[in-house]
């Protein structure tokens, strides 16, 4: 357990610098489609009259967009993406990773922040248009049906469910009074599991007629009218031994 | 990596890879600029999820099975929730905050709260440069804002409010937390038993006015009792004095403030001039010291634990007051923890300084308006002084309306005989001078003066000349009995305690005497003894 919490500080000690780059959603989607070693494109860093220029070029094969709509095939993701560089500001941004085994390691500190912007091109505009159209579609809509739905709620002489129910009842028959001792045994074992029972549940468990059951219960139990466990039966105190899980008769 | 040479710009190209199968999930740990966190200085760190919110989500579990559980409770609860449409949010481990501990126990602690909405519209990637010069991009799964956690003690909300109320008066802010710490220590100690603790406690209490600040269940009773005893002139009922002591021992600023406040309010509210007379009686030093001695004696029996503190606090109070009087200059000294030592020294003197306490009584009152530095200490002691049945505050005539209750109640409460007689004498002399006058006005036609009746009775029977229509006089009784036969019960009903201003005991006594005098005839009606007169 102590291993879990420990943070591997090698990255912090080495002061590894990383870049934090904000990437548009469509681009990250395209990146997810990368094959092989995961090469997605090329990053060009240049100095143009004293200013650093960074730009990312998407690989050709990743420019195709798959989308459900038909128009998608016509649209291509833009390739050129200049990066806007920003400072980290006063903040200290550290990067940590979690293993599948929940081991935490500090990878490094962010030294540069950047935003990946698509170069404004025809392609990009078309892509955006497509996206907007998609998002404008309502998720729920009304649709007119040609034919009336007739597959449910047919009038039936007696529902299947009902028939089953009646059969089951017949099988079970009326509840017969069993031996008092047997019933008591059943009750005690039931009360061992839970302290409070509803009369209906007890009838279910013991399969006794209600009146008979109530008589027996009046002997050994009390009926809670008020309090949290309303309308429930519980054993009389002298019959209870909840701590040691024993019962006395 | 290819380099392109150009006239005005030089650029290098790097391949960017997005590895597919990393088992590692990247997250951002953001620190505030002001915290000046330098990760490279950390020698060791531990980070875990903060699971303290789990119980909010897992609903209270009533006992599972066996005692206390109901059959089918879970299902019933579930169906009930469905019926009402209550949707409880799941407890997601992913979203729980992190707790980061740097450099072990003595180091810093940070709490990292997840920032929402980071991955909704744009994705963040971490670009790391690899050995071969290519960049690898990893997506960021979560952003956590880490803030340092305070390790020093902080005040709770209630305490903070209390201190806010005293902000204009308290100058020595260091003492606030010190007292609190000492209070906590004391609490911990009280749980352990043993008289041996007393010594330890005394030691602890040295610097600590904190020892005085103990909460008792009897708080409400104590307030009342101290009020009563104040006005009645330091009644030394056993239980009362004991609790009184503890009230004093408490010295809780809040409570005493209330009292002080009530004192001030009472001053304006009590229009009843009678009670000033009462309180004036207790100006003499001897009386108060009298009270103090029995007080001290009594509390000596009883619990070790509270007693030890009481005694200790007693000495402390006295020594503090001496401090106040003599060492008002040593402000700086007092501010430091070094203040413990002067108090310590004084403490040794202790005990029979009841005389001192009285003399410093006046300085108390001055003290309240004196240097703010000692406010924290004084806050407890002066009101304590006042509150303690030495009737200090009552002497200043600032007690609220409670005395009116007392006058009637005192005779009911059978306390130490000595105090009763004392009190009876005083009260009999003072109010009875008033009552005859009032009575005479009302009962002009009556042949006998009621005051003649009242004086032989113990403890100011008719001390409160309340505006009652019914006076328990022989005449009144005679009238009733002539009109029709009555039982004693009926007669008592006629002379209700509220209207005659007498207690029920007094009424009974007076009525009995009257009946003896009148000697009415007796008749048994419905098995009950009725009295009647024929004239």
XYZ file of C-alpha atoms in Angstrom:
784
model
C 0.000 0.000 0.000
C 2.825 2.336 0.722
C 4.061 1.776 -2.780
C 0.885 3.071 -4.218
C 1.114 6.462 -2.730
C 4.737 7.095 -3.487
C 5.379 9.416 -6.325
C 8.225 8.756 -8.650
C 10.024 12.069 -8.771
C 12.594 11.385 -11.475
C 10.944 13.647 -13.974
C 10.812 16.507 -11.520
C 14.421 16.087 -10.512
C 15.602 16.120 -14.080
C 13.422 19.105 -14.688
C 12.231 17.670 -17.902
C 10.494 20.353 -19.841
C 7.390 19.574 -21.779
C 4.964 21.511 -23.857
C 1.300 21.763 -23.141
C -0.558 22.093 -26.401
C -4.215 22.720 -26.855
C -5.460 20.851 -29.877
C -8.834 21.124 -31.603
C -11.183 18.265 -31.257
C -11.258 17.213 -34.863
C -7.505 17.046 -34.950
C -7.319 14.810 -31.940
C -9.885 12.618 -33.585
C -7.709 12.354 -36.630
C -4.730 11.574 -34.517
C -6.574 8.749 -32.943
C -6.777 7.140 -36.347
C -3.026 7.037 -36.767
C -1.541 3.718 -37.643
C 1.777 2.082 -37.157
C 4.086 3.834 -34.836
C 1.629 6.600 -34.443
C 3.225 9.154 -36.652
C 0.717 11.864 -37.264
C 2.622 14.665 -38.833
C 5.548 16.966 -38.699
C 6.327 19.841 -36.471
C 8.360 22.670 -37.929
C 10.092 25.040 -35.614
C 11.711 27.997 -37.254
C 13.040 31.404 -36.443
C 11.711 34.131 -38.587
C 13.332 37.450 -37.939
C 13.805 36.746 -34.293
C 10.418 35.257 -33.667
C 9.963 31.570 -33.220
C 7.498 30.013 -35.574
C 6.054 26.671 -34.895
C 3.732 24.914 -37.155
C 2.385 21.461 -37.440
C 1.603 19.687 -40.665
C -0.808 16.860 -40.614
C 0.061 13.783 -42.529
C -1.772 13.239 -45.739
C -3.389 10.008 -44.882
C -4.987 11.402 -41.819
C -6.895 14.109 -43.517
C -9.872 12.007 -44.405
C -12.757 12.444 -42.110
C -15.102 9.637 -41.392
C -18.466 10.729 -40.529
C -21.901 9.290 -40.992
C -23.148 12.013 -43.246
C -22.620 11.801 -46.977
C -20.930 15.124 -47.230
C -18.037 14.003 -45.135
C -16.171 12.423 -47.945
C -15.903 15.738 -49.664
C -14.378 17.436 -46.750
C -10.835 17.171 -45.770
C -9.179 18.190 -42.583
C -6.775 21.059 -43.058
C -3.152 20.203 -43.007
C -1.444 23.298 -41.820
C -1.669 24.238 -38.219
C 0.381 27.083 -36.890
C 1.012 27.010 -33.159
C 0.465 30.040 -30.990
C 3.034 30.051 -28.270
C 2.171 31.272 -24.803
C 4.048 31.553 -21.581
C 3.225 29.467 -18.629
C 2.717 32.558 -16.555
C 3.296 32.358 -12.861
C 1.690 28.974 -12.607
C 3.714 25.898 -12.092
C 2.273 23.145 -14.165
C 3.580 19.735 -13.522
C 2.701 16.608 -15.378
C 2.069 13.365 -13.585
C 1.063 10.008 -14.865
C -0.824 7.122 -13.458
C 0.019 3.597 -14.302
C -2.461 0.875 -14.832
C -1.166 -0.418 -11.527
C -1.932 2.941 -9.947
C 1.638 3.979 -9.643
C 2.094 7.709 -9.858
C 5.072 9.326 -11.490
C 5.971 12.924 -12.059
C 6.961 13.304 -15.653
C 8.068 16.851 -15.785
C 7.192 20.485 -15.741
C 5.493 22.466 -18.452
C 7.822 25.041 -19.930
C 5.782 26.201 -22.841
C 2.121 26.444 -23.621
C 0.809 26.460 -27.113
C -2.401 26.433 -29.045
C -2.730 24.536 -32.250
C -4.790 26.527 -34.674
C -5.857 25.426 -38.091
C -4.789 27.661 -40.879
C -7.817 29.300 -42.312
C -8.403 27.431 -45.506
C -11.292 26.299 -47.674
C -11.019 22.907 -46.248
C -11.344 24.096 -42.779
C -14.379 26.205 -43.518
C -16.120 23.317 -45.082
C -15.293 21.144 -42.170
C -16.660 23.623 -39.765
C -19.828 23.960 -41.750
C -20.320 20.268 -41.589
C -19.804 20.242 -37.890
C -22.288 22.993 -37.335
C -24.907 21.270 -39.381
C -24.457 18.156 -37.368
C -24.786 19.926 -34.098
C -27.875 21.782 -35.176
C -29.822 18.634 -35.684
C -32.078 18.008 -32.749
C -31.560 14.804 -30.892
C -35.232 14.201 -30.546
C -37.612 14.757 -33.327
C -41.120 13.846 -34.347
C -41.655 11.451 -37.124
C -44.837 10.694 -38.873
C -45.814 7.062 -39.079
C -47.505 5.548 -42.072
C -49.427 2.899 -40.338
C -50.947 2.836 -36.931
C -49.105 0.736 -34.401
C -51.028 -2.378 -33.695
C -48.502 -4.604 -32.062
C -49.377 -3.906 -28.472
C -52.380 -3.697 -26.207
C -54.563 -6.116 -28.006
C -57.752 -6.901 -26.193
C -57.503 -10.307 -24.669
C -59.909 -12.494 -22.806
C -57.445 -13.049 -20.085
C -53.915 -11.898 -20.086
C -51.144 -14.425 -20.166
C -49.722 -13.044 -17.040
C -52.995 -13.375 -15.253
C -53.407 -16.938 -16.327
C -50.038 -17.823 -14.931
C -50.825 -16.116 -11.747
C -54.047 -17.979 -11.225
C -52.406 -21.266 -11.984
C -49.740 -20.589 -9.470
C -52.273 -19.702 -6.868
C -54.228 -22.870 -7.454
C -51.118 -24.904 -7.067
C -50.200 -23.358 -3.838
C -53.597 -23.817 -2.429
C -54.863 -22.235 0.692
C -52.398 -21.863 3.426
C -52.748 -24.534 6.023
C -51.938 -24.165 9.615
C -48.821 -25.997 10.378
C -47.707 -27.125 13.754
C -47.239 -24.301 16.171
C -43.759 -25.422 17.031
C -42.756 -25.542 13.420
C -44.074 -22.081 12.850
C -42.202 -20.844 15.854
C -39.025 -22.327 14.516
C -39.540 -20.629 11.219
C -40.208 -17.343 12.907
C -37.181 -17.541 15.072
C -34.904 -18.311 12.232
C -36.408 -15.436 10.317
C -35.890 -13.054 13.179
C -32.347 -14.155 13.391
C -31.732 -12.598 10.053
C -33.582 -9.336 10.574
C -35.043 -7.657 13.551
C -38.115 -6.084 12.043
C -40.623 -7.699 9.761
C -43.773 -6.668 8.072
C -46.724 -8.980 8.626
C -46.995 -9.551 4.916
C -43.426 -10.641 4.672
C -43.880 -12.999 7.561
C -46.909 -14.533 5.914
C -44.835 -15.014 2.833
C -42.045 -16.651 4.699
C -44.084 -18.927 6.850
C -46.929 -19.610 4.452
C -49.432 -19.522 7.254
C -52.834 -17.943 7.328
C -52.704 -14.455 8.687
C -54.907 -14.918 11.714
C -53.054 -17.932 12.953
C -49.764 -16.253 12.401
C -50.878 -13.179 14.257
C -51.866 -15.244 17.239
C -48.479 -16.807 17.407
C -46.824 -13.485 16.947
C -48.759 -11.971 19.774
C -47.200 -14.546 22.006
C -43.623 -14.029 21.149
C -43.465 -10.627 19.586
C -44.527 -7.032 19.772
C -45.994 -4.774 17.184
C -44.308 -1.441 16.632
C -46.845 1.236 16.032
C -44.671 4.294 16.263
C -41.070 5.078 15.626
C -38.809 4.416 12.769
C -39.887 0.855 12.193
C -43.512 1.514 11.814
C -46.038 -1.283 11.592
C -43.495 -3.980 12.011
C -43.282 -6.960 14.209
C -40.307 -7.762 16.310
C -39.544 -10.321 18.928
C -40.117 -9.574 22.545
C -36.991 -8.544 24.388
C -36.761 -11.731 26.332
C -36.543 -13.679 23.143
C -33.886 -11.545 21.622
C -30.200 -12.157 21.751
C -28.855 -10.189 18.944
C -25.321 -9.710 20.088
C -24.530 -13.322 20.512
C -26.825 -14.333 17.695
C -28.639 -16.831 19.853
C -32.266 -17.275 20.483
C -34.050 -18.363 23.544
C -37.455 -19.846 23.417
C 14.636 15.544 -38.960
C 15.350 17.705 -41.951
C 16.600 21.214 -41.862
C 15.512 23.603 -44.474
C 17.810 26.440 -45.182
C 16.103 29.613 -46.124
C 17.312 33.118 -46.511
C 15.301 34.761 -43.822
C 14.338 31.858 -41.660
C 15.790 28.627 -40.510
C 13.564 25.846 -39.457
C 13.928 22.351 -38.218
C 11.330 19.753 -38.647
C 10.443 17.159 -36.181
C 8.233 14.197 -36.482
C 5.297 14.110 -34.198
C 4.094 10.820 -32.900
C 1.076 9.962 -30.923
C 1.832 6.665 -29.268
C -1.096 4.374 -29.308
C -0.645 1.951 -26.548
C 0.520 3.772 -23.522
C -0.596 2.350 -20.239
C 0.078 5.654 -18.620
C -2.582 8.302 -18.245
C -1.344 11.826 -18.207
C -2.742 14.523 -15.965
C -1.810 18.073 -15.176
C -0.934 19.217 -11.692
C -1.419 22.966 -11.506
C -0.045 25.101 -8.706
C -0.737 28.692 -7.998
C 1.905 31.222 -8.835
C 1.922 32.593 -5.360
C 2.750 29.309 -3.722
C 6.165 29.224 -5.381
C 6.293 25.533 -5.754
C 9.464 24.066 -7.125
C 9.082 20.421 -7.904
C 12.771 19.813 -8.216
C 13.277 20.508 -4.545
C 11.010 17.723 -3.459
C 12.833 14.811 -1.980
C 9.884 12.578 -1.483
C 6.209 12.736 -2.251
C 3.077 10.721 -1.678
C -0.180 11.146 -3.458
C -3.498 9.461 -2.877
C -7.100 9.987 -3.699
C -9.117 11.724 -1.048
C -11.927 9.333 -0.324
C -13.581 11.360 2.378
C -16.606 12.040 0.259
C -17.462 8.457 -0.089
C -19.795 8.386 2.834
C -21.893 11.098 1.299
C -22.696 8.876 -1.540
C -23.027 5.621 0.230
C -26.197 6.267 2.163
C -26.189 5.498 5.807
C -26.205 1.869 6.284
C -28.532 0.747 8.949
C -27.498 -2.504 10.500
C -27.312 -5.189 7.948
C -29.100 -8.206 9.145
C -29.796 -9.131 12.711
C -30.516 -6.360 15.119
C -32.058 -3.180 13.889
C -32.682 -4.240 10.359
C -35.926 -4.697 8.565
C -36.790 -7.346 6.156
C -36.670 -6.047 2.630
C -35.614 -2.599 3.666
C -33.223 -2.146 0.801
C -35.772 -2.944 -1.815
C -38.278 -0.719 -0.208
C -35.842 2.153 -0.076
C -34.970 1.664 -3.690
C -38.528 1.598 -4.866
C -39.274 4.615 -2.766
C -36.487 6.505 -4.361
C -37.638 5.550 -7.779
C -41.105 6.692 -6.991
C -39.950 10.111 -5.976
C -37.434 10.356 -8.723
C -34.495 10.842 -6.444
C -31.319 10.263 -8.374
C -28.215 9.913 -6.294
C -24.973 10.596 -8.033
C -22.463 7.845 -8.089
C -19.236 8.144 -6.261
C -16.652 8.222 -9.028
C -13.140 7.587 -7.901
C -11.879 9.355 -10.948
C -13.321 12.646 -9.865
C -12.138 12.579 -6.313
C -9.539 15.080 -5.197
C -5.918 14.159 -4.669
C -3.988 14.585 -1.473
C -0.322 15.256 -2.072
C 2.146 15.111 0.777
C 5.590 16.418 0.043
C 8.671 15.651 2.097
C 6.958 13.463 4.580
C 5.057 14.389 7.667
C 6.783 17.647 8.308
C 6.490 18.850 4.768
C 3.752 20.512 2.823
C 0.371 19.144 2.041
C -1.614 19.897 -1.058
C -5.125 19.165 -2.108
C -5.798 18.753 -5.788
C -9.319 19.385 -7.018
C -10.322 18.311 -10.434
C -11.061 21.077 -12.857
C -14.102 20.354 -14.898
C -14.707 21.008 -18.519
C -11.137 20.593 -19.613
C -11.659 17.850 -22.101
C -15.002 18.898 -23.410
C -14.291 21.053 -26.399
C -10.584 20.819 -26.953
C -7.967 18.307 -26.044
C -4.715 19.040 -24.338
C -1.615 17.180 -25.359
C 1.731 16.935 -23.737
C 4.577 17.196 -26.228
C 7.750 15.604 -25.015
C 10.887 15.445 -27.008
C 12.371 12.028 -27.318
C 15.933 10.970 -27.679
C 15.646 10.749 -31.425
C 14.431 14.283 -31.665
C 10.897 13.414 -32.452
C 8.046 14.709 -30.428
C 5.617 12.466 -28.725
C 2.197 13.740 -27.908
C 0.164 12.326 -25.069
C -3.390 13.358 -24.359
C -4.180 14.862 -20.991
C -6.927 13.124 -19.084
C -7.431 15.414 -16.176
C -6.455 18.764 -14.794
C -6.059 19.120 -11.050
C -5.564 22.398 -9.266
C -3.388 21.870 -6.238
C -3.626 24.225 -3.312
C -1.551 24.076 -0.147
C -3.337 23.007 2.989
C -2.919 24.863 6.219
C -1.172 22.906 8.876
C -1.521 25.479 11.595
C -4.532 25.417 13.825
C -7.454 27.401 12.626
C -10.502 28.576 14.469
C -13.798 26.925 13.832
C -16.685 28.970 12.612
C -18.145 29.502 16.055
C -14.891 30.465 17.554
C -14.222 32.792 14.708
C -17.501 34.540 15.285
C -16.746 34.881 18.899
C -13.397 36.408 18.224
C -14.887 38.693 15.662
C -17.105 40.081 18.328
C -14.099 40.879 20.433
C -11.952 42.237 17.683
C -11.964 45.761 18.953
C -10.875 44.754 22.366
C -8.396 42.016 21.840
C -4.959 43.259 21.080
C -2.980 40.201 21.941
C -3.876 37.919 19.117
C -1.339 35.298 19.986
C -3.240 34.385 23.069
C -6.286 33.351 21.121
C -4.792 30.243 19.653
C -2.765 29.553 22.732
C -5.849 29.411 24.872
C -7.550 27.227 22.400
C -4.692 24.801 22.413
C -4.599 24.672 26.136
C -8.290 24.143 26.253
C -7.917 21.192 23.973
C -5.153 19.791 26.073
C -7.281 20.062 29.088
C -10.105 18.264 27.440
C -7.805 15.466 26.624
C -6.583 15.305 30.138
C -9.929 15.286 31.750
C -10.717 12.101 30.055
C -7.942 10.403 31.915
C -8.792 10.060 35.507
C -6.846 10.368 38.653
C -6.138 12.972 41.230
C -2.607 12.858 40.046
C -3.854 14.746 37.113
C -4.574 17.706 39.265
C -0.945 18.515 39.660
C -0.353 18.081 36.019
C -3.273 20.222 35.243
C -2.144 22.974 37.468
C 1.090 23.014 35.658
C -0.537 23.101 32.353
C -2.765 25.845 33.462
C 0.020 28.159 34.197
C 0.143 30.077 31.065
C -3.320 29.018 30.350
C -6.297 31.013 31.040
C -7.447 28.365 28.731
C -7.963 26.112 31.660
C -10.756 28.286 32.692
C -12.620 27.772 29.536
C -14.455 24.584 30.119
C -17.910 23.781 28.998
C -20.318 22.261 31.431
C -23.680 20.824 30.847
C -25.015 22.786 33.700
C -24.331 25.959 31.894
C -27.859 27.218 31.836
C -28.538 26.266 35.363
C -25.374 27.881 36.395
C -26.250 31.167 34.850
C -29.512 31.239 36.622
C -28.086 30.128 39.879
C -25.426 32.725 39.827
C -27.973 35.387 39.140
C -30.090 34.266 41.992
C -27.293 33.956 44.389
C -26.001 37.326 43.454
C -29.138 39.056 44.334
C -29.872 37.055 47.368
C -26.483 37.832 48.635
C -24.396 34.840 48.005
C -26.554 32.010 48.990
C -24.343 29.160 49.642
C -26.455 26.309 48.657
C -24.198 23.353 48.204
C -25.048 22.499 44.714
C -25.330 26.087 43.813
C -22.065 27.156 45.188
C -20.361 24.291 43.526
C -21.832 25.144 40.216
C -21.173 28.750 40.858
C -17.573 27.950 41.371
C -17.475 26.212 38.128
C -19.081 29.080 36.412
C -16.372 31.207 37.753
C -13.814 28.695 36.842
C -15.101 28.776 33.382
C -14.431 32.339 32.731
C -15.686 31.816 29.288
C -15.458 35.146 27.670
C -18.650 34.661 25.806
C -20.649 33.688 28.778
C -19.302 36.329 30.959
C -19.809 38.818 28.289
C -23.383 37.842 28.199
C -23.582 38.381 31.849
C -21.896 41.664 31.615
C -24.165 42.600 28.846
C -27.114 41.485 30.818
C -25.842 43.471 33.712
C -25.824 46.529 31.647
C -29.173 45.799 30.208
C -30.566 44.941 33.552
C -29.501 48.235 34.812
C -31.749 49.989 32.417
C -34.551 47.518 32.620
C -34.997 47.169 36.302
C -37.212 50.003 37.301
C -37.890 48.434 40.552
C -36.099 50.542 43.035
C -36.562 48.015 45.763
C -33.717 45.907 44.734
C -31.187 48.584 44.949
C -31.747 48.575 48.595
C -31.141 44.866 48.692
C -27.902 45.025 46.897
C -26.564 47.897 48.885
C -26.526 45.655 51.868
C -23.750 43.617 50.427
C -21.240 46.335 50.012
C -19.336 45.330 53.073
C -16.204 43.406 52.526
C -16.706 41.089 55.421
C -19.876 39.668 54.067
C -18.342 38.824 50.792
C -15.374 37.206 52.346
C -17.763 35.267 54.516
C -19.407 34.008 51.457
C -16.190 33.238 49.803
C -14.900 31.109 52.608
C -17.854 28.785 52.723
C -17.820 28.742 48.991
C -14.274 27.654 48.964
C -14.875 25.141 51.644
C -17.758 23.547 49.942
C -16.239 23.019 46.553
C -13.396 21.244 48.149
C -15.515 18.200 48.424
C -16.748 16.657 45.313
C -15.047 15.734 42.095
C -11.380 15.799 41.919
C -11.245 16.802 38.391
C -13.400 19.876 38.253
C -12.368 20.831 41.703
C -8.762 20.779 40.873
C -9.392 23.096 38.069
C -11.575 25.333 40.147
C -9.012 25.671 42.801
C -6.336 26.183 40.339
C -8.340 28.713 38.488
C -9.182 30.413 41.734
C -5.605 30.949 42.513
C -5.012 31.921 39.017
C -7.705 34.502 39.071
C -6.389 36.056 42.176
C -2.914 35.964 40.942
C -4.034 37.373 37.686
C -5.709 40.215 39.355
C -2.625 40.954 41.243
C -0.826 40.840 38.003
C -3.249 43.258 36.605
C -2.835 45.683 39.371
C 0.868 45.489 39.650
C 2.161 44.526 36.314
C 0.200 46.469 33.873
C 3.394 47.764 32.479
C 4.779 44.447 31.530
C 2.738 44.193 28.419
C 5.379 42.848 26.131
C 6.367 40.219 28.549
C 2.896 39.024 28.887
C 2.439 38.734 25.217
C 5.029 36.075 24.834
C 4.739 32.664 26.222
C 6.832 34.039 28.956
C 3.660 35.229 30.477
C 3.330 31.829 31.879
C 6.093 32.388 34.322
C 4.797 35.456 36.112
C 1.474 33.812 36.569
C 3.210 30.723 37.698
C 5.009 32.645 40.370
C 1.901 34.311 41.620
C 0.035 31.104 41.577
C 2.192 29.743 44.305
C 0.762 32.222 46.749
C -2.812 31.114 46.110
C -5.679 30.167 48.271
C -6.647 32.341 51.163
C -6.505 35.379 49.077
C -10.202 35.887 49.309
C -9.515 39.179 50.943
C -7.397 40.099 48.038
C -10.094 39.171 45.704
C -12.407 41.560 47.391
C -10.024 44.399 47.401
C -9.355 43.826 43.824
C -13.047 43.874 43.313
C -13.012 47.494 42.472
C -9.973 47.171 40.365
C -11.948 44.620 38.489
C -14.380 47.143 37.418
C -11.672 49.513 36.509
C -9.937 46.728 34.789
C -12.818 46.272 32.484
C -12.287 49.638 31.077
C -8.533 49.511 31.420
C -5.847 48.484 28.981
C -7.049 46.372 26.173
C -4.091 44.072 26.435
C -5.426 42.302 29.412
C -8.847 42.110 28.007
C -8.414 38.519 27.081
C -7.479 37.616 30.592
C -9.657 40.077 32.318
C -12.557 39.127 30.270
C -12.830 36.049 32.316
C -11.853 37.275 35.653
C -13.897 40.369 36.263
C -17.150 38.898 35.234
C -16.169 35.849 37.114
C -15.695 37.940 40.141
C -18.935 39.579 39.610
C -20.746 36.452 38.824
C -19.411 34.523 41.699
C -21.763 34.799 44.537
C -19.689 37.477 46.014
C -22.407 39.543 44.515
C -19.938 41.920 43.098
C -22.110 42.796 40.243
C -25.153 42.907 42.342
C -23.432 45.381 44.510
C -23.066 47.681 41.687
C -26.749 47.445 41.414
C -26.683 46.183 37.914
C -28.553 42.991 38.275
C -31.555 42.528 36.079
C -35.057 41.689 37.143
C -34.121 38.346 38.553
C -34.133 39.532 42.110
C -37.855 39.835 41.944
C -38.079 36.151 41.314
C -35.635 35.529 44.047
C -37.386 37.326 46.717
C -40.239 35.049 46.368
C -38.134 32.012 45.723
C -35.539 32.345 48.396
C -37.619 31.161 51.179
C -38.615 28.189 49.148
C -35.105 27.040 48.672
C -33.936 25.694 51.928
C -30.213 26.271 51.924
C -27.643 26.720 54.543
C -29.381 27.985 57.622
C -26.842 30.669 58.237
C -27.347 32.340 54.951
C -31.043 32.124 55.330
C -31.089 33.874 58.593
C -28.762 36.493 57.309
C -30.843 36.963 54.335
C -34.036 36.827 56.231
C -32.878 39.512 58.560
C -31.776 41.740 55.808
C -34.701 41.259 53.642
C -37.090 41.497 56.483
C -35.668 44.793 57.495
C -35.455 46.337 54.121
C -38.621 45.404 52.346
C -40.799 45.128 55.349
C -40.354 48.806 55.829
C -41.955 49.232 52.493
C -44.661 46.707 52.806
C -46.413 48.003 55.859
C -46.888 51.309 54.168
C -48.314 49.735 51.109
C -50.425 47.402 53.053
C -51.807 50.108 55.193
C -52.916 51.961 52.167
C -54.759 48.988 50.876
C -56.114 47.544 54.001
C -57.293 50.608 55.743
C -60.533 49.107 56.861
C -58.812 46.057 58.250
C -58.379 46.150 61.952
C -55.082 44.441 62.034
C -51.970 45.498 60.260
C -50.704 42.818 58.011
C -47.153 43.747 58.611
C -47.583 42.620 62.132
C -48.284 39.252 60.741
C -45.535 39.212 58.259
C -42.592 39.969 60.471
C -42.733 36.878 62.619
C -42.654 34.769 59.536
C -39.324 33.637 58.247
C -37.741 35.147 55.235
C -39.787 38.031 54.049
C -43.135 36.595 53.496
C -44.669 39.667 52.027
C -41.667 41.424 50.779
C -42.997 42.094 47.362
C -45.781 44.569 47.470
C -47.073 43.484 44.176
C -50.218 45.047 42.981
C -52.516 42.330 44.155
C -56.165 42.637 44.664
C -56.347 39.939 47.195
C -54.514 40.103 50.440
C -54.454 37.163 52.687
C -55.964 38.742 55.743
C -58.220 37.575 58.451
C -60.934 39.822 57.179
C -60.884 38.347 53.761
C -61.044 34.848 55.131
C -63.874 35.790 57.401
C -65.818 37.207 54.537
C -65.479 34.047 52.569
C -66.399 31.814 55.408
C -69.467 33.826 56.292
C -70.731 33.683 52.781
C -70.485 29.954 52.469
C -68.673 26.975 53.899
C -65.371 26.286 52.257
C -62.659 23.711 52.464
C -59.078 24.654 52.995
C -58.444 23.915 49.384
C -61.066 26.384 48.309
C -59.623 29.000 50.546
C -56.210 28.482 49.142
C -57.593 28.859 45.696
C -59.008 32.183 46.658
C -55.659 33.413 47.747
C -53.635 32.525 44.732
C -49.933 32.907 45.129
C -49.691 35.036 42.091
C -52.079 37.572 43.393
C -50.995 37.777 46.963
C -47.342 37.662 46.180
C -46.737 34.946 48.687
C -45.297 31.574 48.084
C -47.534 28.632 48.582
C -45.814 27.723 51.789
C -46.291 31.142 53.205
C -49.892 31.182 52.166
C -50.465 27.963 53.943
C -48.836 29.214 57.081
C -50.685 32.453 57.105
C -53.967 30.796 56.357
C -53.460 28.327 59.138
C -52.850 31.092 61.603
C -55.872 32.986 60.497
C -58.040 29.967 60.798
C -56.778 29.325 64.271
C -57.696 32.810 65.199
C -61.102 32.732 63.690
C -61.855 29.248 64.910
C -64.603 28.606 62.438
C -67.121 25.856 62.791
C -66.614 22.667 60.980
C -69.011 20.678 58.945
C -68.509 17.618 56.858
C -69.990 17.995 53.434
C -69.380 15.245 50.909
C -66.810 13.744 53.134
C -64.815 16.913 53.092
C -64.169 19.155 56.028
C -65.720 22.564 55.408
C -65.274 25.653 57.519
C -67.903 28.266 58.043
C -68.747 31.202 60.175
C -72.069 32.532 61.236
C -72.146 36.191 62.016
